Amino acid sequence: ITSMVNQNLYSQCCHKQNYHYQYCSQMTHLLLCTLILLTLSFPAVYYGMQQEIAIKFCIYNNNGNDIEINAFKSDDGTHYVFLPSYAKMESVEYRGDAPSIVIDGQELTIGTNCRSFELNKNYSLTTDEDTRICFLHSASVATISIQTQSGNMDYIHSNKYEKESASLLLLDQNGALNCLDEVCTINLRGNSTSQGHDKKPYLVTLSKEKDLLDMGSASKWVLLANAFDASNIRNKLALELGRLADMEWVPECEFVDVYLNGNYNGLYLLTEKVEIGKDRLNIDANSGDFLCRIDFAWRWDTFNNPFLTDNERTVEIVDPKYISEDEKAAIINKVNDMERRILQGDYDDIIDVDSFARRYLIDEIVANNDSDVGINYFYCSNGVFYSGPLWDYDATLGSGYYTENPQSFIARNHVRYKQYDALYNSALYNNKTFYQRMTEIYRNEFLPILSSFLSGEIENISKTISASAYMNAFRWGLALDEHENQAIRIADYLNKRVDFLNSAWIDNVEYCTVRFDIYNSGIYWNTSIEKGKTLEQMPEYIKSVYDNDESIEWVNKDTGAPYRMGWAYWPSAYQREVWEYNCLLA
């Protein structure tokens, strides 16, 4: 009996424990879910409490492709509404999160038209605080509006290789529909700009090939940010120069205002991607043609099919992208053969001389410090190598220490970044046959083009985008007159540069190039001195560093020979090389 009672009690106890366990498990699960929900919702609730009321406006369009844009709040508290080229104030309506706002004493509710407000005028604005609002207007520039699936750019900006689905709307400067693609993708592209600036460049891949702004049909399109170029026109000028100079293929480009998820992101250059294609670089990859580029070794991990040439130049096989090991080996052999024959001067049947001459001329004219060193494309078609297509010219035309002096050679110099040699340009330049053909092309083809550039082309391009550049300056906190000032500086720089090149290539003045480096700074300065004359002065920013130190002197790092102001230059070819590349501050 005792055993039966104990067994019964044990069963009841087990049943109660099991029930208690199930009950506790259910309650624990419920509490855990509640805590998770609270944890997830708290930031949203908190953020919603802290976040300012969004001030939005709808831009109506006659073709039904309306876009909503968000006002941008600057550091001084002013809200700027960046309107696209085609917009008029009577087509702008308030669409904010708040039921109403008050502008200049006028209450705006959802759907209120803004025709009573003027452009470029500061108005008082009352929402949850008193501040200001200003409507700015672009002109002569197309509009691209991109909406990502997530509604923000966080995922794309987290990694250069992350793509996100998006929709793209492209309207021309008059508001006419040019492209609507609701299933495209967008991702970061580039190196320096994507990593070093808040205004990022992007690659957009459309769902199918489409002709954007009459630039030819393709699926991949680049949005260049020009973030390090306050003028916004250096890339455009270089590509236009290449087009006028009859390069085989030059990427076409058009300026656009870009809106990302309703936020104005600035003035961009919509550009064809450098790739093999019917409306791009029209060569036949199926028959063994290929596209490569010389680039900096530190980018090796980002390259597709990279290799080192026999002279340790870093080269990427860009297109075709997918190749076998045997196909890669064949391309490497061809590139090494081309390189060897350029350096030996026996290149007549392996390179298209005119394409290499034109490419060198463009790079020297615009003072491209990366010429023959970084992001330099070349391609092989039917066994012959061509230089090009052109790409990446935002750091040219006197935009940095390296190229600020217009009276100096840049692209021909053998050493540019100390550890990177520019082999092909210097070898070709020092070849008498190539030099004769290059200077002939300069006189007959380039001088008339440059005359047109200097007589108004630079000013015309600058004026075309001035309104958008003004908005871009507000958006990114730039000096409002910098775009115009930079355009003036570029024209002046190019004028002086053409005079210098004319003296060398038409008047046959012989120059010795001297390069000064400041140790461990990455800063150097080039100048070219007429043979037999002296260097009058150093640039102020170099001189000022050591102004008060009399022990500092310029020396040749190989021989230790000192340099003194006023010394005449009578170097042999070898001595010129030594001075050109090895003048360092001791």
Coordinates of C-alpha atoms in Angstrom, one line a residue:
I1 CA 0.0 0.0 0.0
T2 CA 2.8 2.3 0.9
S3 CA 4.5 1.6 -2.4
M4 CA 1.3 2.3 -4.3
V5 CA 0.8 5.6 -2.4
N6 CA 4.4 6.7 -3.0
Q7 CA 4.1 5.8 -6.7
N8 CA 0.9 7.8 -7.0
L9 CA 2.4 10.7 -5.2
Y10 CA 5.5 10.5 -7.4
S11 CA 3.3 10.5 -10.5
Q12 CA 1.3 13.5 -9.3
C13 CA 4.6 15.2 -8.4
C14 CA 6.0 14.5 -11.9
H15 CA 2.8 15.6 -13.5
K16 CA 2.9 18.9 -11.5
Q17 CA 6.6 19.4 -12.3
N18 CA 6.0 18.7 -16.0
Y19 CA 3.1 21.1 -16.0
H20 CA 5.2 23.7 -14.1
Y21 CA 8.0 23.2 -16.5
Q22 CA 5.8 23.6 -19.5
Y23 CA 4.1 26.6 -17.9
C24 CA 7.5 28.2 -17.1
S25 CA 8.8 27.4 -20.6
Q26 CA 5.8 29.1 -22.1
M27 CA 6.1 32.1 -19.8
T28 CA 9.8 32.3 -20.5
H29 CA 9.3 32.1 -24.2
L30 CA 6.6 34.8 -24.0
L31 CA 8.8 37.1 -21.9
L32 CA 11.8 36.5 -24.2
C33 CA 9.7 37.4 -27.3
T34 CA 8.4 40.5 -25.5
L35 CA 11.9 41.5 -24.6
I36 CA 13.1 41.0 -28.1
L37 CA 10.3 43.0 -29.6
L38 CA 10.9 45.8 -27.1
T39 CA 14.6 45.7 -27.8
L40 CA 14.0 45.8 -31.5
S41 CA 11.3 48.5 -31.3
F42 CA 13.0 50.7 -28.8
P43 CA 15.6 52.2 -31.1
A44 CA 12.9 52.8 -33.7
V45 CA 10.7 54.5 -31.1
Y46 CA 13.6 56.4 -29.7
Y47 CA 14.9 57.4 -33.1
G48 CA 11.3 58.4 -34.0
M49 CA 11.2 60.6 -30.9
Q50 CA 14.6 62.2 -31.7
Q51 CA 14.3 62.4 -35.5
E52 CA 13.4 65.7 -37.0
I53 CA 10.2 65.9 -39.1
A54 CA 11.0 65.1 -42.7
I55 CA 10.3 68.0 -45.0
K56 CA 9.4 66.6 -48.4
F57 CA 8.3 68.0 -51.7
C58 CA 6.8 66.3 -54.8
I59 CA 7.9 67.5 -58.2
Y60 CA 5.1 67.0 -60.7
N61 CA 6.0 66.1 -64.3
N62 CA 3.8 66.3 -67.4
N63 CA 4.6 62.7 -68.4
G64 CA 3.5 61.4 -65.0
N65 CA 7.0 60.6 -63.7
D66 CA 6.8 62.6 -60.5
I67 CA 9.6 62.4 -57.9
E68 CA 9.7 63.2 -54.2
I69 CA 12.7 65.0 -52.8
N70 CA 13.7 65.6 -49.2
A71 CA 14.9 69.0 -48.0
F72 CA 18.6 69.0 -47.0
K73 CA 19.5 70.5 -43.7
S74 CA 22.9 72.3 -43.7
D75 CA 25.1 72.8 -40.7
D76 CA 23.8 76.3 -40.2
G77 CA 20.2 74.9 -39.9
T78 CA 19.0 76.1 -43.3
H79 CA 16.9 73.6 -45.2
Y80 CA 17.7 73.5 -48.9
V81 CA 15.3 72.1 -51.5
F82 CA 17.4 71.1 -54.6
L83 CA 15.1 71.2 -57.6
P84 CA 16.0 69.5 -60.9
S85 CA 16.5 71.4 -64.1
Y86 CA 12.9 70.9 -65.5
A87 CA 11.1 71.9 -62.3
K88 CA 9.1 75.0 -61.9
M89 CA 7.8 76.3 -58.6
E90 CA 4.2 75.8 -59.7
S91 CA 4.9 72.1 -60.1
V92 CA 6.3 71.8 -56.5
E93 CA 4.0 70.6 -53.7
Y94 CA 4.6 70.1 -50.0
R95 CA 4.7 66.4 -49.0
G96 CA 6.2 66.3 -45.5
D97 CA 5.6 63.9 -42.6
A98 CA 4.1 66.7 -40.5
P99 CA 0.5 67.7 -41.4
S100 CA 1.7 71.2 -42.0
I101 CA 4.6 73.6 -42.0
V102 CA 4.7 77.4 -42.1
I103 CA 7.0 79.1 -44.7
D104 CA 7.2 82.9 -44.4
G105 CA 3.9 83.0 -42.5
Q106 CA 2.1 80.8 -45.0
E107 CA 0.8 77.5 -43.8
L108 CA 1.5 74.5 -46.1
T109 CA -0.6 71.4 -45.7
I110 CA -0.1 68.1 -47.6
G111 CA -0.6 69.0 -51.3
T112 CA -0.1 72.7 -51.0
N113 CA 1.4 74.2 -54.1
C114 CA 4.6 76.3 -53.8
R115 CA 4.1 78.7 -56.7
S116 CA 4.1 81.7 -54.4
F117 CA 7.7 81.2 -53.4
E118 CA 10.8 82.4 -55.3
L119 CA 14.0 80.6 -56.1
N120 CA 17.3 81.4 -54.3
K121 CA 15.6 83.3 -51.5
N122 CA 15.8 82.5 -47.8
Y123 CA 12.4 82.2 -46.1
S124 CA 11.5 81.7 -42.5
L125 CA 10.5 78.1 -41.7
T126 CA 8.5 76.9 -38.7
T127 CA 8.1 73.2 -37.9
D128 CA 9.2 71.9 -34.5
E129 CA 11.7 74.8 -34.5
D130 CA 12.3 78.1 -36.2
T131 CA 14.8 78.0 -39.0
R132 CA 15.1 78.9 -42.7
I133 CA 14.3 77.3 -46.1
C134 CA 15.6 78.0 -49.6
F135 CA 14.6 76.6 -53.0
L136 CA 17.6 76.2 -55.4
H137 CA 17.2 75.2 -59.0
S138 CA 19.4 73.3 -61.4
A139 CA 19.6 74.1 -65.2
S140 CA 20.8 72.4 -68.4
V141 CA 21.4 69.0 -66.7
A142 CA 19.5 65.7 -66.8
T143 CA 18.1 64.1 -63.6
I144 CA 18.6 60.6 -62.2
S145 CA 16.5 59.4 -59.3
I146 CA 17.4 56.1 -57.8
Q147 CA 15.3 54.3 -55.1
T148 CA 17.0 51.4 -53.4
Q149 CA 15.1 48.4 -52.1
S150 CA 16.1 49.2 -48.5
G151 CA 15.3 52.9 -48.8
N152 CA 18.9 53.9 -47.8
M153 CA 22.5 53.5 -49.0
D154 CA 23.9 51.8 -45.8
Y155 CA 24.2 48.3 -47.3
I156 CA 25.8 49.6 -50.5
H157 CA 28.3 51.8 -48.6
S158 CA 29.3 48.9 -46.3
N159 CA 31.3 47.2 -49.0
K160 CA 32.4 48.0 -52.5
Y161 CA 31.2 44.7 -53.8
E162 CA 27.7 44.7 -52.3
K163 CA 24.9 45.3 -54.8
E164 CA 21.3 46.2 -54.1
S165 CA 18.2 46.1 -56.2
A166 CA 16.9 49.5 -57.1
S167 CA 14.7 51.4 -59.5
L168 CA 16.1 54.1 -61.8
L169 CA 14.3 57.1 -63.4
L170 CA 16.2 59.2 -65.9
L171 CA 14.7 62.4 -67.2
D172 CA 16.4 64.8 -69.6
Q173 CA 17.0 68.4 -68.8
N174 CA 13.5 69.3 -70.0
G175 CA 11.8 66.5 -67.9
A176 CA 11.2 64.1 -70.8
L177 CA 11.5 60.4 -69.9
N178 CA 14.7 58.9 -71.1
C179 CA 14.8 55.7 -69.0
L180 CA 12.7 53.9 -66.4
D181 CA 14.2 50.7 -65.0
E182 CA 12.5 49.2 -61.9
V183 CA 14.8 46.2 -61.5
C184 CA 18.3 47.5 -61.9
T185 CA 21.2 47.2 -59.3
I186 CA 23.6 49.7 -57.8
N187 CA 26.9 49.4 -56.1
L188 CA 30.0 51.4 -55.2
R189 CA 32.8 51.6 -57.6
G190 CA 36.3 53.2 -57.8
N191 CA 39.1 53.3 -55.2
S192 CA 40.2 56.7 -53.9
T193 CA 36.8 58.5 -54.1
S194 CA 34.8 55.6 -52.8
Q195 CA 37.1 55.2 -49.8
G196 CA 38.1 58.8 -49.2
H197 CA 35.0 61.0 -49.8
D198 CA 31.4 61.1 -48.6
K199 CA 30.2 61.8 -52.1
K200 CA 30.6 58.3 -53.6
P201 CA 30.8 57.1 -57.2
Y202 CA 28.5 54.3 -58.3
L203 CA 28.0 51.6 -60.9
V204 CA 24.5 51.1 -62.1
T205 CA 23.6 47.8 -63.9
L206 CA 20.3 48.0 -65.9
S207 CA 18.0 45.0 -66.3
K208 CA 18.8 45.2 -70.1
E209 CA 20.8 47.3 -72.5
K210 CA 19.4 50.8 -72.9
D211 CA 20.5 53.9 -74.6
L212 CA 20.9 56.6 -72.0
L213 CA 21.0 60.2 -73.3
D214 CA 22.0 59.1 -76.8
M215 CA 25.3 57.6 -75.7
G216 CA 24.6 54.1 -77.1
S217 CA 23.0 51.0 -75.7
A218 CA 24.6 49.1 -72.8
S219 CA 23.6 47.8 -69.4
K220 CA 26.4 49.1 -67.2
W221 CA 26.8 52.8 -66.5
V222 CA 29.1 54.7 -64.2
L223 CA 28.2 57.7 -62.1
L224 CA 31.5 59.6 -61.5
A225 CA 31.3 61.8 -58.4
N226 CA 34.2 64.2 -59.3
A227 CA 34.5 64.6 -55.6
F228 CA 38.1 65.8 -55.6
D229 CA 37.6 68.2 -58.5
A230 CA 35.9 71.4 -57.4
S231 CA 35.6 72.5 -61.0
N232 CA 33.6 69.3 -61.9
I233 CA 34.9 69.6 -65.5
R234 CA 38.3 68.0 -65.6
N235 CA 37.1 64.5 -66.6
K236 CA 34.7 66.0 -69.2
L237 CA 37.5 68.1 -70.7
A238 CA 40.0 65.3 -71.1
L239 CA 37.4 63.0 -72.6
E240 CA 36.2 65.7 -75.0
L241 CA 39.8 66.3 -76.0
G242 CA 40.2 62.6 -76.8
R243 CA 37.0 62.6 -78.8
L244 CA 38.1 65.6 -80.9
A245 CA 41.5 64.0 -81.4
D246 CA 39.9 60.9 -83.1
M247 CA 40.9 58.3 -80.5
E248 CA 39.5 55.0 -81.5
W249 CA 36.9 54.9 -78.8
V250 CA 36.3 57.5 -76.0
P251 CA 33.7 56.9 -73.3
E252 CA 30.8 59.4 -73.8
C253 CA 29.5 61.3 -70.8
E254 CA 26.8 63.7 -69.7
F255 CA 26.3 65.7 -66.5
V256 CA 23.4 64.7 -64.3
D257 CA 21.8 65.7 -61.0
V258 CA 21.6 62.6 -58.8
Y259 CA 18.9 61.9 -56.2
L260 CA 19.3 58.8 -54.0
N261 CA 16.1 57.8 -52.1
G262 CA 14.8 61.3 -52.5
N263 CA 18.0 62.9 -51.2
Y264 CA 20.0 65.2 -53.6
N265 CA 23.5 63.8 -53.8
G266 CA 25.0 66.3 -56.1
L267 CA 26.3 66.8 -59.6
Y268 CA 27.6 63.7 -61.3
L269 CA 29.1 62.7 -64.7
L270 CA 27.1 59.8 -66.2
T271 CA 29.6 57.9 -68.2
E272 CA 29.9 54.8 -70.4
K273 CA 31.8 52.0 -68.6
V274 CA 35.1 51.0 -70.2
E275 CA 34.4 47.5 -71.5
I276 CA 34.2 45.5 -74.7
G277 CA 30.8 45.9 -76.5
K278 CA 29.1 46.8 -79.7
D279 CA 28.5 50.4 -78.6
R280 CA 31.6 50.5 -76.4
L281 CA 35.1 49.3 -77.3
N282 CA 34.1 47.4 -80.4
I283 CA 36.7 44.6 -80.5
D284 CA 36.2 40.8 -80.7
A285 CA 37.0 39.0 -77.5
N286 CA 35.9 35.7 -79.1
S287 CA 38.7 36.0 -81.6
G288 CA 41.4 36.7 -79.0
D289 CA 41.1 40.4 -78.6
F290 CA 41.4 41.7 -75.0
L291 CA 41.4 44.8 -72.9
C292 CA 43.9 45.4 -70.1
R293 CA 45.0 48.2 -67.8
I294 CA 48.2 49.2 -66.0
D295 CA 47.5 50.1 -62.4
F296 CA 49.0 50.5 -58.9
A297 CA 50.2 47.3 -57.2
W298 CA 48.5 48.2 -54.0
R299 CA 45.2 47.6 -55.7
W300 CA 46.1 44.0 -56.6
D301 CA 43.4 42.3 -54.4
T302 CA 40.7 44.2 -56.3
F303 CA 41.8 43.1 -59.7
N304 CA 40.4 40.6 -62.1
N305 CA 43.1 38.3 -63.5
P306 CA 46.1 40.4 -62.5
F307 CA 49.7 39.6 -63.4
L308 CA 53.2 41.2 -63.4
T309 CA 55.0 41.8 -66.7
D310 CA 58.7 40.9 -67.1
N311 CA 59.5 44.5 -66.0
E312 CA 57.2 44.1 -62.9
R313 CA 54.4 46.3 -64.1
T314 CA 51.1 45.5 -62.5
V315 CA 48.5 44.7 -65.2
E316 CA 44.9 43.6 -65.0
I317 CA 43.1 41.7 -67.7
V318 CA 39.8 43.6 -67.7
D319 CA 37.9 42.0 -70.5
P320 CA 37.2 39.2 -71.2
K321 CA 36.6 38.7 -67.5
Y322 CA 36.4 34.9 -67.5
I323 CA 39.3 33.1 -69.1
S324 CA 41.2 29.8 -68.8
E325 CA 44.7 29.6 -67.5
D326 CA 46.0 28.9 -71.0
E327 CA 44.1 32.0 -72.3
K328 CA 45.6 34.1 -69.5
A329 CA 49.1 32.8 -70.3
A330 CA 48.7 33.7 -73.9
I331 CA 47.7 37.2 -73.0
I332 CA 50.6 37.6 -70.7
N333 CA 53.0 36.4 -73.4
K334 CA 51.6 39.0 -75.9
V335 CA 51.8 41.8 -73.3
N336 CA 55.4 40.9 -72.5
D337 CA 56.3 40.8 -76.2
M338 CA 54.7 44.3 -76.7
E339 CA 56.6 45.7 -73.6
R340 CA 60.0 44.2 -74.7
R341 CA 59.7 45.6 -78.2
I342 CA 58.6 49.1 -77.0
L343 CA 61.7 49.2 -74.7
Q344 CA 63.9 48.0 -77.5
G345 CA 62.5 50.5 -80.0
D346 CA 61.4 47.7 -82.4
Y347 CA 57.6 48.2 -82.2
D348 CA 56.4 49.2 -85.7
D349 CA 54.3 46.1 -86.3
I350 CA 53.0 45.5 -82.8
I351 CA 51.6 48.8 -81.7
D352 CA 49.4 51.4 -83.3
V353 CA 51.9 54.3 -83.1
D354 CA 49.3 57.0 -83.6
S355 CA 47.1 55.8 -80.8
F356 CA 50.1 55.8 -78.4
A357 CA 51.1 59.2 -79.6
R358 CA 47.6 60.7 -79.2
R359 CA 47.2 59.2 -75.8
Y360 CA 50.6 60.5 -74.7
L361 CA 49.7 64.0 -76.0
I362 CA 46.4 64.1 -74.1
D363 CA 48.1 63.0 -70.9
E364 CA 50.9 65.5 -71.3
I365 CA 48.6 68.4 -72.3
V366 CA 46.4 67.9 -69.2
A367 CA 49.4 67.0 -67.0
N368 CA 48.2 63.6 -66.0
N369 CA 50.5 62.4 -63.2
D370 CA 49.0 58.9 -63.4
S371 CA 49.9 58.5 -67.1
D372 CA 51.4 55.1 -67.8
V373 CA 51.3 54.3 -64.1
G374 CA 47.7 54.0 -62.8
I375 CA 44.4 53.2 -64.4
N376 CA 45.9 53.3 -67.9
Y377 CA 44.0 51.1 -70.4
F378 CA 45.4 49.5 -73.5
Y379 CA 43.9 46.8 -75.7
C380 CA 45.0 44.3 -78.4
S381 CA 42.9 43.8 -81.6
N382 CA 44.1 41.5 -84.4
G383 CA 47.5 41.2 -82.8
V384 CA 48.1 45.0 -82.7
F385 CA 48.2 47.0 -79.4
Y386 CA 46.4 50.3 -78.9
S387 CA 46.7 52.8 -76.1
G388 CA 43.3 53.7 -74.5
P389 CA 40.5 54.1 -73.8
L390 CA 40.9 57.3 -71.7
W391 CA 39.8 57.2 -68.0
D392 CA 40.2 59.0 -64.7
Y393 CA 41.3 62.7 -65.2
D394 CA 39.8 64.4 -62.2
A395 CA 43.3 65.0 -60.7
T396 CA 44.8 66.7 -63.7
L397 CA 45.3 70.3 -65.0
G398 CA 47.2 71.6 -62.0
S399 CA 44.9 70.2 -59.3
G400 CA 47.7 69.0 -57.0
Y401 CA 51.3 69.6 -56.0
Y402 CA 52.6 67.2 -58.7
T403 CA 51.1 69.1 -61.6
E404 CA 50.6 72.6 -60.3
N405 CA 53.5 74.0 -62.4
P406 CA 52.3 74.3 -66.0
Q407 CA 55.9 74.7 -67.2
S408 CA 57.1 71.2 -66.7
F409 CA 56.9 67.8 -68.3
I410 CA 54.8 65.2 -66.5
A411 CA 53.7 62.3 -68.6
R412 CA 57.1 61.7 -70.3
N413 CA 58.9 61.4 -66.9
H414 CA 60.2 57.9 -66.1
V415 CA 59.5 58.0 -62.4
R416 CA 56.3 59.5 -61.0
Y417 CA 55.6 57.9 -57.6
K418 CA 59.1 56.8 -56.7
Q419 CA 58.3 53.1 -56.5
Y420 CA 56.3 53.1 -59.8
D421 CA 58.0 53.5 -63.2
A422 CA 56.3 54.8 -66.3
L423 CA 58.2 52.7 -68.8
Y424 CA 56.4 53.0 -72.1
N425 CA 56.0 56.8 -72.3
S426 CA 59.7 57.6 -71.6
A427 CA 60.9 54.9 -74.0
L428 CA 58.7 56.1 -76.8
Y429 CA 59.4 59.8 -76.1
N430 CA 63.1 59.1 -76.4
N431 CA 62.7 57.3 -79.7
K432 CA 63.4 59.7 -82.5
T433 CA 60.9 58.2 -84.9
F434 CA 58.1 58.2 -82.4
Y435 CA 59.0 61.7 -81.2
Q436 CA 58.9 63.0 -84.8
R437 CA 55.4 61.5 -85.4
M438 CA 54.1 62.7 -82.0
T439 CA 55.2 66.3 -82.6
E440 CA 53.7 66.2 -86.1
I441 CA 50.3 65.1 -84.7
Y442 CA 50.6 67.8 -82.1
R443 CA 51.1 70.5 -84.6
N444 CA 48.6 69.4 -87.2
E445 CA 45.8 68.0 -85.1
F446 CA 46.0 69.1 -81.4
L447 CA 46.8 72.8 -81.8
P448 CA 43.6 73.7 -83.6
I449 CA 41.6 71.7 -81.0
L450 CA 43.4 73.5 -78.1
S451 CA 42.8 76.8 -79.8
S452 CA 39.0 76.0 -79.7
F453 CA 39.3 75.0 -76.0
L454 CA 41.0 78.1 -75.0
S455 CA 38.8 80.4 -77.0
G456 CA 35.6 79.4 -75.1
E457 CA 35.1 75.7 -74.8
I458 CA 36.2 75.5 -71.2
E459 CA 34.0 78.5 -70.3
N460 CA 31.0 77.0 -72.2
I461 CA 31.2 73.7 -70.3
S462 CA 31.6 75.5 -67.0
K463 CA 28.6 77.7 -67.6
T464 CA 26.4 74.8 -68.7
I465 CA 26.7 73.2 -65.3
S466 CA 27.0 76.3 -63.2
A467 CA 23.6 76.1 -61.6
S468 CA 24.0 72.5 -60.7
A469 CA 27.6 73.1 -59.5
Y470 CA 26.1 75.8 -57.2
M471 CA 23.7 73.3 -55.7
N472 CA 26.5 70.7 -55.4
A473 CA 28.5 73.2 -53.4
F474 CA 25.7 73.8 -50.9
R475 CA 25.2 70.0 -50.6
W476 CA 28.8 69.2 -49.9
G477 CA 29.9 72.4 -48.0
L478 CA 32.1 73.8 -50.7
A479 CA 33.0 77.4 -51.4
L480 CA 30.2 78.7 -53.6
D481 CA 32.5 80.4 -56.1
E482 CA 35.0 77.5 -56.3
H483 CA 33.5 76.0 -59.4
E484 CA 33.8 79.3 -61.4
N485 CA 37.2 80.1 -59.9
Q486 CA 38.5 76.6 -60.8
A487 CA 37.3 76.9 -64.4
I488 CA 39.2 80.2 -64.7
R489 CA 42.3 78.6 -63.2
I490 CA 42.1 75.7 -65.6
A491 CA 41.9 78.0 -68.7
D492 CA 44.9 80.0 -67.4
Y493 CA 46.8 76.8 -66.6
L494 CA 46.1 75.3 -70.0
N495 CA 47.1 78.5 -71.8
K496 CA 50.5 78.5 -70.0
R497 CA 50.9 74.8 -70.6
V498 CA 50.3 75.1 -74.4
D499 CA 52.9 77.9 -74.5
F500 CA 55.4 75.7 -72.7
L501 CA 54.8 72.7 -75.0
N502 CA 54.9 74.9 -78.1
S503 CA 58.3 76.1 -77.1
A504 CA 59.5 72.5 -76.8
W505 CA 57.8 70.8 -79.7
I506 CA 57.6 73.6 -82.2
D507 CA 60.4 76.0 -81.3
N508 CA 62.7 73.0 -80.4
V509 CA 63.8 74.5 -77.1
E510 CA 65.6 71.8 -75.1
Y511 CA 64.6 71.5 -71.5
C512 CA 66.0 69.7 -68.5
T513 CA 63.4 68.5 -66.0
V514 CA 64.1 68.8 -62.3
R515 CA 62.0 67.2 -59.6
F516 CA 62.2 68.2 -55.9
D517 CA 60.9 65.9 -53.2
I518 CA 60.4 66.6 -49.5
Y519 CA 61.6 63.4 -47.7
N520 CA 58.8 61.2 -46.4
S521 CA 56.1 63.6 -47.3
G522 CA 54.8 62.4 -50.6
I523 CA 55.1 65.9 -51.9
Y524 CA 57.2 66.8 -54.9
W525 CA 57.4 69.5 -57.4
N526 CA 58.4 69.4 -61.1
T527 CA 59.9 72.1 -63.2
S528 CA 61.5 72.2 -66.6
I529 CA 64.5 74.5 -67.1
E530 CA 65.8 75.6 -70.5
K531 CA 69.2 74.1 -71.0
G532 CA 71.9 76.5 -70.0
K533 CA 69.7 78.6 -67.7
T534 CA 69.2 78.5 -64.0
L535 CA 66.3 77.8 -61.6
E536 CA 65.3 81.1 -60.2
Q537 CA 63.2 79.9 -57.2
M538 CA 61.6 77.0 -55.5
P539 CA 57.8 76.8 -54.9
E540 CA 56.8 78.7 -51.8
Y541 CA 55.2 75.7 -50.0
I542 CA 58.5 73.8 -50.2
K543 CA 60.7 76.8 -49.4
S544 CA 58.6 77.7 -46.4
V545 CA 59.1 74.4 -44.7
Y546 CA 62.9 74.9 -44.4
D547 CA 63.1 78.7 -44.6
N548 CA 64.9 79.1 -41.3
D549 CA 67.3 76.2 -41.5
E550 CA 70.5 77.2 -43.2
S551 CA 71.9 73.6 -43.0
I552 CA 69.3 72.3 -45.4
E553 CA 70.5 71.9 -48.9
W554 CA 69.4 70.2 -52.1
V555 CA 71.6 67.2 -53.1
N556 CA 71.6 64.4 -55.6
K557 CA 70.8 61.3 -53.6
D558 CA 73.1 59.0 -55.7
T559 CA 76.2 61.2 -55.9
G560 CA 75.7 63.5 -53.0
A561 CA 76.5 66.5 -55.2
P562 CA 74.8 69.7 -53.8
Y563 CA 72.5 71.9 -55.7
R564 CA 72.7 75.6 -55.3
M565 CA 70.3 78.3 -56.7
G566 CA 71.9 79.9 -59.7
W567 CA 73.7 76.8 -61.0
A568 CA 73.6 76.4 -64.8
Y569 CA 72.2 73.2 -66.2
W570 CA 74.4 71.5 -68.8
P571 CA 73.6 67.8 -68.2
S572 CA 74.1 64.9 -70.6
A573 CA 71.1 62.6 -71.2
Y574 CA 72.2 60.4 -68.3
Q575 CA 72.8 63.4 -65.9
R576 CA 69.4 64.8 -66.8
E577 CA 67.8 61.5 -65.8
V578 CA 69.6 61.6 -62.4
W579 CA 68.5 65.2 -61.7
E580 CA 65.0 64.5 -62.9
Y581 CA 64.3 61.6 -60.6
N582 CA 66.7 61.9 -57.7
C583 CA 66.8 65.5 -56.5
L584 CA 65.8 65.1 -52.8
L585 CA 65.9 67.3 -49.8
A586 CA 68.7 66.1 -47.5

